[in-house]
Amino acid sequence: MFLVFPDSAAIAAHLSAHLQNIIRQEPNATLGLATGGTMEPVYARFVQDVRASGLDVSGINSFNLDEYVGLSAQHEQSYAYYMQQHLFSQLPFDPARLHLPNGLTTELEQHCKAYSAAIAASGGVALQLLGVGTNGHIGFNEPGTPFDSLTHVVALSERTRLDNSRFFDAMDEVPASAITMGIADILSAREIALVVTGEHKARTMLNYQDGGITPDLPFTALKQHANVQILLDEAAASLLDPSLCQRPVISYAA
Ligand code: F6R
């Protein structure tokens, strides 16, 4: 079942309320976080709501999905920089509890192993936030990635580099590889919220609806998970079978 909202602001309000409920129930919860354009309204709304409510976020642990290899946390296109800008610097989090893969590590293999182990050691992810690429990638798990993969280094596909080049001055500045949580790490979360917005993702969602479970479209791995919410705006849902789309009654101020 797909949950269809009027727009990305309504999705953000819904998810912000959900995140706050989780934190109220479990102040030391571990969250799995994503970057990208899709998540910007979600973090903006969460920051606004938590500032208004005064909810304590200092016990929250977080693990980000991915980071570019070769970019420092000070690089404006690194995911560490993105997280600082949109979330971490906006609320009184405990920086020691906030984790991203280190794009500058020289011990890539060891770092990846330790990252997956740290997620498990934190007690596991209570809620994993996910976006999806137009080619179906989650994190940077590109088509063909095995579903049993743990944190690993990936060469980015030309499609993904092209999609992300809008954030860089030139195509040749887009990194060629990244560290990403694996699909098995993602599936180990107790709950997953996949957010899909924009007309350019409509065909990707149609392929998800109509296709089977296949590494050719990595996010079809989510069909194997028992607790996934797929939250779409009208544009991303425009090609889906209406009988599979639910439109939740919105009970919060937009
Ligand atoms: C980002 C990530 C990626 C994005 C995906 C969609 O941490 O893991 O999988 O979620 O590329 O990106 P946007 O939201 O920019 O369309």
PDB file of N, CA, C and O in Angstrom, residues 191-227:
ATOM      1  N   GLU A 191      11.832  -0.396  11.457  1.00  0.00           N
ATOM      2  CA  GLU A 191      10.830   0.234  10.604  1.00  0.00           C
ATOM      3  C   GLU A 191      11.554   1.073   9.543  1.00  0.00           C
ATOM      4  O   GLU A 191      12.624   1.628   9.828  1.00  0.00           O
ATOM      5  N   ILE A 192      10.968   1.160   8.364  1.00  0.00           N
ATOM      6  CA  ILE A 192      11.573   1.932   7.274  1.00  0.00           C
ATOM      7  C   ILE A 192      10.528   2.897   6.726  1.00  0.00           C
ATOM      8  O   ILE A 192       9.363   2.513   6.524  1.00  0.00           O
ATOM      9  N   ALA A 193      10.936   4.147   6.526  1.00  0.00           N
ATOM     10  CA  ALA A 193      10.058   5.128   5.867  1.00  0.00           C
ATOM     11  C   ALA A 193      10.744   5.574   4.579  1.00  0.00           C
ATOM     12  O   ALA A 193      11.781   6.237   4.621  1.00  0.00           O
ATOM     13  N   LEU A 194      10.179   5.177   3.461  1.00  0.00           N
ATOM     14  CA  LEU A 194      10.708   5.572   2.148  1.00  0.00           C
ATOM     15  C   LEU A 194       9.906   6.771   1.657  1.00  0.00           C
ATOM     16  O   LEU A 194       8.678   6.709   1.595  1.00  0.00           O
ATOM     17  N   VAL A 195      10.611   7.853   1.336  1.00  0.00           N
ATOM     18  CA  VAL A 195       9.944   9.067   0.861  1.00  0.00           C
ATOM     19  C   VAL A 195      10.277   9.261  -0.620  1.00  0.00           C
ATOM     20  O   VAL A 195      11.454   9.225  -1.000  1.00  0.00           O
ATOM     21  N   VAL A 196       9.235   9.446  -1.425  1.00  0.00           N
ATOM     22  CA  VAL A 196       9.444   9.586  -2.872  1.00  0.00           C
ATOM     23  C   VAL A 196       8.621  10.787  -3.358  1.00  0.00           C
ATOM     24  O   VAL A 196       7.394  10.789  -3.235  1.00  0.00           O
ATOM     25  N   THR A 197       9.308  11.785  -3.871  1.00  0.00           N
ATOM     26  CA  THR A 197       8.602  12.986  -4.335  1.00  0.00           C
ATOM     27  C   THR A 197       9.067  13.363  -5.738  1.00  0.00           C
ATOM     28  O   THR A 197      10.212  13.151  -6.112  1.00  0.00           O
ATOM     29  N   GLY A 198       8.145  13.933  -6.492  1.00  0.00           N
ATOM     30  CA  GLY A 198       8.476  14.490  -7.804  1.00  0.00           C
ATOM     31  C   GLY A 198       8.108  13.568  -8.951  1.00  0.00           C
ATOM     32  O   GLY A 198       8.193  12.339  -8.853  1.00  0.00           O
ATOM     33  N   GLU A 199       7.721  14.199 -10.045  1.00  0.00           N
ATOM     34  CA  GLU A 199       7.272  13.482 -11.238  1.00  0.00           C
ATOM     35  C   GLU A 199       8.381  12.601 -11.814  1.00  0.00           C
ATOM     36  O   GLU A 199       8.111  11.549 -12.394  1.00  0.00           O
ATOM     37  N   HIS A 200       9.637  13.025 -11.632  1.00  0.00           N
ATOM     38  CA  HIS A 200      10.756  12.264 -12.211  1.00  0.00           C
ATOM     39  C   HIS A 200      10.934  10.898 -11.544  1.00  0.00           C
ATOM     40  O   HIS A 200      11.681  10.069 -12.040  1.00  0.00           O
ATOM     41  N   LYS A 201      10.236  10.662 -10.424  1.00  0.00           N
ATOM     42  CA  LYS A 201      10.326   9.355  -9.759  1.00  0.00           C
ATOM     43  C   LYS A 201       9.093   8.486 -10.047  1.00  0.00           C
ATOM     44  O   LYS A 201       8.999   7.354  -9.554  1.00  0.00           O
ATOM     45  N   ALA A 202       8.143   9.009 -10.837  1.00  0.00           N
ATOM     46  CA  ALA A 202       6.873   8.290 -11.056  1.00  0.00           C
ATOM     47  C   ALA A 202       7.114   6.946 -11.743  1.00  0.00           C
ATOM     48  O   ALA A 202       6.527   5.927 -11.377  1.00  0.00           O
ATOM     49  N   ARG A 203       7.987   6.937 -12.755  1.00  0.00           N
ATOM     50  CA  ARG A 203       8.243   5.685 -13.484  1.00  0.00           C
ATOM     51  C   ARG A 203       8.979   4.675 -12.585  1.00  0.00           C
ATOM     52  O   ARG A 203       8.713   3.469 -12.642  1.00  0.00           O
ATOM     53  N   THR A 204       9.882   5.165 -11.770  1.00  0.00           N
ATOM     54  CA  THR A 204      10.591   4.291 -10.821  1.00  0.00           C
ATOM     55  C   THR A 204       9.577   3.597  -9.916  1.00  0.00           C
ATOM     56  O   THR A 204       9.681   2.398  -9.642  1.00  0.00           O
ATOM     57  N   MET A 205       8.570   4.368  -9.470  1.00  0.00           N
ATOM     58  CA  MET A 205       7.555   3.785  -8.588  1.00  0.00           C
ATOM     59  C   MET A 205       6.663   2.792  -9.335  1.00  0.00           C
ATOM     60  O   MET A 205       6.258   1.782  -8.771  1.00  0.00           O
ATOM     61  N   LEU A 206       6.388   3.090 -10.617  1.00  0.00           N
ATOM     62  CA  LEU A 206       5.597   2.147 -11.413  1.00  0.00           C
ATOM     63  C   LEU A 206       6.358   0.823 -11.540  1.00  0.00           C
ATOM     64  O   LEU A 206       5.780  -0.261 -11.402  1.00  0.00           O
ATOM     65  N   ASN A 207       7.660   0.905 -11.753  1.00  0.00           N
ATOM     66  CA  ASN A 207       8.477  -0.310 -11.849  1.00  0.00           C
ATOM     67  C   ASN A 207       8.470  -1.078 -10.526  1.00  0.00           C
ATOM     68  O   ASN A 207       8.485  -2.313 -10.509  1.00  0.00           O
ATOM     69  N   TYR A 208       8.444  -0.339  -9.423  1.00  0.00           N
ATOM     70  CA  TYR A 208       8.375  -0.986  -8.097  1.00  0.00           C
ATOM     71  C   TYR A 208       7.042  -1.725  -7.961  1.00  0.00           C
ATOM     72  O   TYR A 208       7.000  -2.887  -7.535  1.00  0.00           O
ATOM     73  N   GLN A 209       5.961  -1.029  -8.347  1.00  0.00           N
ATOM     74  CA  GLN A 209       4.626  -1.630  -8.215  1.00  0.00           C
ATOM     75  C   GLN A 209       4.488  -2.894  -9.063  1.00  0.00           C
ATOM     76  O   GLN A 209       3.973  -3.916  -8.608  1.00  0.00           O
ATOM     77  N   ASP A 210       4.964  -2.813 -10.312  1.00  0.00           N
ATOM     78  CA  ASP A 210       4.687  -3.884 -11.267  1.00  0.00           C
ATOM     79  C   ASP A 210       5.714  -5.005 -11.263  1.00  0.00           C
ATOM     80  O   ASP A 210       5.435  -6.101 -11.741  1.00  0.00           O
ATOM     81  N   GLY A 211       6.920  -4.711 -10.773  1.00  0.00           N
ATOM     82  CA  GLY A 211       7.990  -5.699 -10.887  1.00  0.00           C
ATOM     83  C   GLY A 211       8.063  -6.621  -9.674  1.00  0.00           C
ATOM     84  O   GLY A 211       7.347  -6.445  -8.685  1.00  0.00           O
ATOM     85  N   GLY A 212       8.955  -7.602  -9.767  1.00  0.00           N
ATOM     86  CA  GLY A 212       9.182  -8.501  -8.648  1.00  0.00           C
ATOM     87  C   GLY A 212      10.260  -7.928  -7.738  1.00  0.00           C
ATOM     88  O   GLY A 212      10.541  -6.724  -7.764  1.00  0.00           O
ATOM     89  N   ILE A 213      10.849  -8.811  -6.947  1.00  0.00           N
ATOM     90  CA  ILE A 213      11.939  -8.423  -6.054  1.00  0.00           C
ATOM     91  C   ILE A 213      13.236  -8.742  -6.776  1.00  0.00           C
ATOM     92  O   ILE A 213      13.509  -9.911  -7.056  1.00  0.00           O
ATOM     93  N   THR A 214      13.987  -7.701  -7.141  1.00  0.00           N
ATOM     94  CA  THR A 214      15.173  -7.939  -7.948  1.00  0.00           C
ATOM     95  C   THR A 214      16.292  -6.948  -7.644  1.00  0.00           C
ATOM     96  O   THR A 214      16.009  -5.741  -7.496  1.00  0.00           O
ATOM     97  N   PRO A 215      17.541  -7.426  -7.576  1.00  0.00           N
ATOM     98  CA  PRO A 215      18.666  -6.505  -7.385  1.00  0.00           C
ATOM     99  C   PRO A 215      18.800  -5.483  -8.517  1.00  0.00           C
ATOM    100  O   PRO A 215      19.481  -4.481  -8.348  1.00  0.00           O
ATOM    101  N   ASP A 216      18.124  -5.731  -9.665  1.00  0.00           N
ATOM    102  CA  ASP A 216      18.157  -4.736 -10.752  1.00  0.00           C
ATOM    103  C   ASP A 216      17.485  -3.431 -10.331  1.00  0.00           C
ATOM    104  O   ASP A 216      17.737  -2.375 -10.909  1.00  0.00           O
ATOM    105  N   LEU A 217      16.598  -3.525  -9.358  1.00  0.00           N
ATOM    106  CA  LEU A 217      15.909  -2.347  -8.820  1.00  0.00           C
ATOM    107  C   LEU A 217      16.035  -2.462  -7.287  1.00  0.00           C
ATOM    108  O   LEU A 217      15.159  -3.002  -6.625  1.00  0.00           O
ATOM    109  N   PRO A 218      17.177  -1.978  -6.756  1.00  0.00           N
ATOM    110  CA  PRO A 218      17.524  -2.320  -5.373  1.00  0.00           C
ATOM    111  C   PRO A 218      16.417  -2.060  -4.353  1.00  0.00           C
ATOM    112  O   PRO A 218      16.266  -2.811  -3.392  1.00  0.00           O
ATOM    113  N   PHE A 219      15.606  -1.015  -4.554  1.00  0.00           N
ATOM    114  CA  PHE A 219      14.620  -0.735  -3.499  1.00  0.00           C
ATOM    115  C   PHE A 219      13.484  -1.741  -3.461  1.00  0.00           C
ATOM    116  O   PHE A 219      12.680  -1.721  -2.530  1.00  0.00           O
ATOM    117  N   THR A 220      13.418  -2.671  -4.437  1.00  0.00           N
ATOM    118  CA  THR A 220      12.429  -3.753  -4.317  1.00  0.00           C
ATOM    119  C   THR A 220      12.773  -4.689  -3.157  1.00  0.00           C
ATOM    120  O   THR A 220      11.920  -5.463  -2.724  1.00  0.00           O
ATOM    121  N   ALA A 221      13.996  -4.580  -2.615  1.00  0.00           N
ATOM    122  CA  ALA A 221      14.349  -5.340  -1.403  1.00  0.00           C
ATOM    123  C   ALA A 221      13.401  -4.977  -0.257  1.00  0.00           C
ATOM    124  O   ALA A 221      13.149  -5.791   0.642  1.00  0.00           O
ATOM    125  N   LEU A 222      12.848  -3.756  -0.301  1.00  0.00           N
ATOM    126  CA  LEU A 222      11.951  -3.321   0.782  1.00  0.00           C
ATOM    127  C   LEU A 222      10.684  -4.166   0.829  1.00  0.00           C
ATOM    128  O   LEU A 222      10.013  -4.234   1.860  1.00  0.00           O
ATOM    129  N   LYS A 223      10.353  -4.833  -0.291  1.00  0.00           N
ATOM    130  CA  LYS A 223       9.165  -5.696  -0.297  1.00  0.00           C
ATOM    131  C   LYS A 223       9.334  -6.882   0.654  1.00  0.00           C
ATOM    132  O   LYS A 223       8.363  -7.543   0.996  1.00  0.00           O
ATOM    133  N   GLN A 224      10.585  -7.138   1.038  1.00  0.00           N
ATOM    134  CA  GLN A 224      10.846  -8.264   1.958  1.00  0.00           C
ATOM    135  C   GLN A 224      10.744  -7.835   3.422  1.00  0.00           C
ATOM    136  O   GLN A 224      10.925  -8.653   4.316  1.00  0.00           O
ATOM    137  N   HIS A 225      10.539  -6.544   3.661  1.00  0.00           N
ATOM    138  CA  HIS A 225      10.543  -6.031   5.037  1.00  0.00           C
ATOM    139  C   HIS A 225       9.100  -5.911   5.522  1.00  0.00           C
ATOM    140  O   HIS A 225       8.219  -5.466   4.781  1.00  0.00           O
ATOM    141  N   ALA A 226       8.870  -6.276   6.782  1.00  0.00           N
ATOM    142  CA  ALA A 226       7.493  -6.349   7.283  1.00  0.00           C
ATOM    143  C   ALA A 226       6.930  -4.988   7.693  1.00  0.00           C
ATOM    144  O   ALA A 226       5.724  -4.854   7.894  1.00  0.00           O
ATOM    145  N   ASN A 227       7.773  -3.976   7.831  1.00  0.00           N
ATOM    146  CA  ASN A 227       7.284  -2.711   8.391  1.00  0.00           C
ATOM    147  C   ASN A 227       7.837  -1.510   7.614  1.00  0.00           C
ATOM    148  O   ASN A 227       8.707  -0.796   8.096  1.00  0.00           O
TER     149      ASN A 227
END
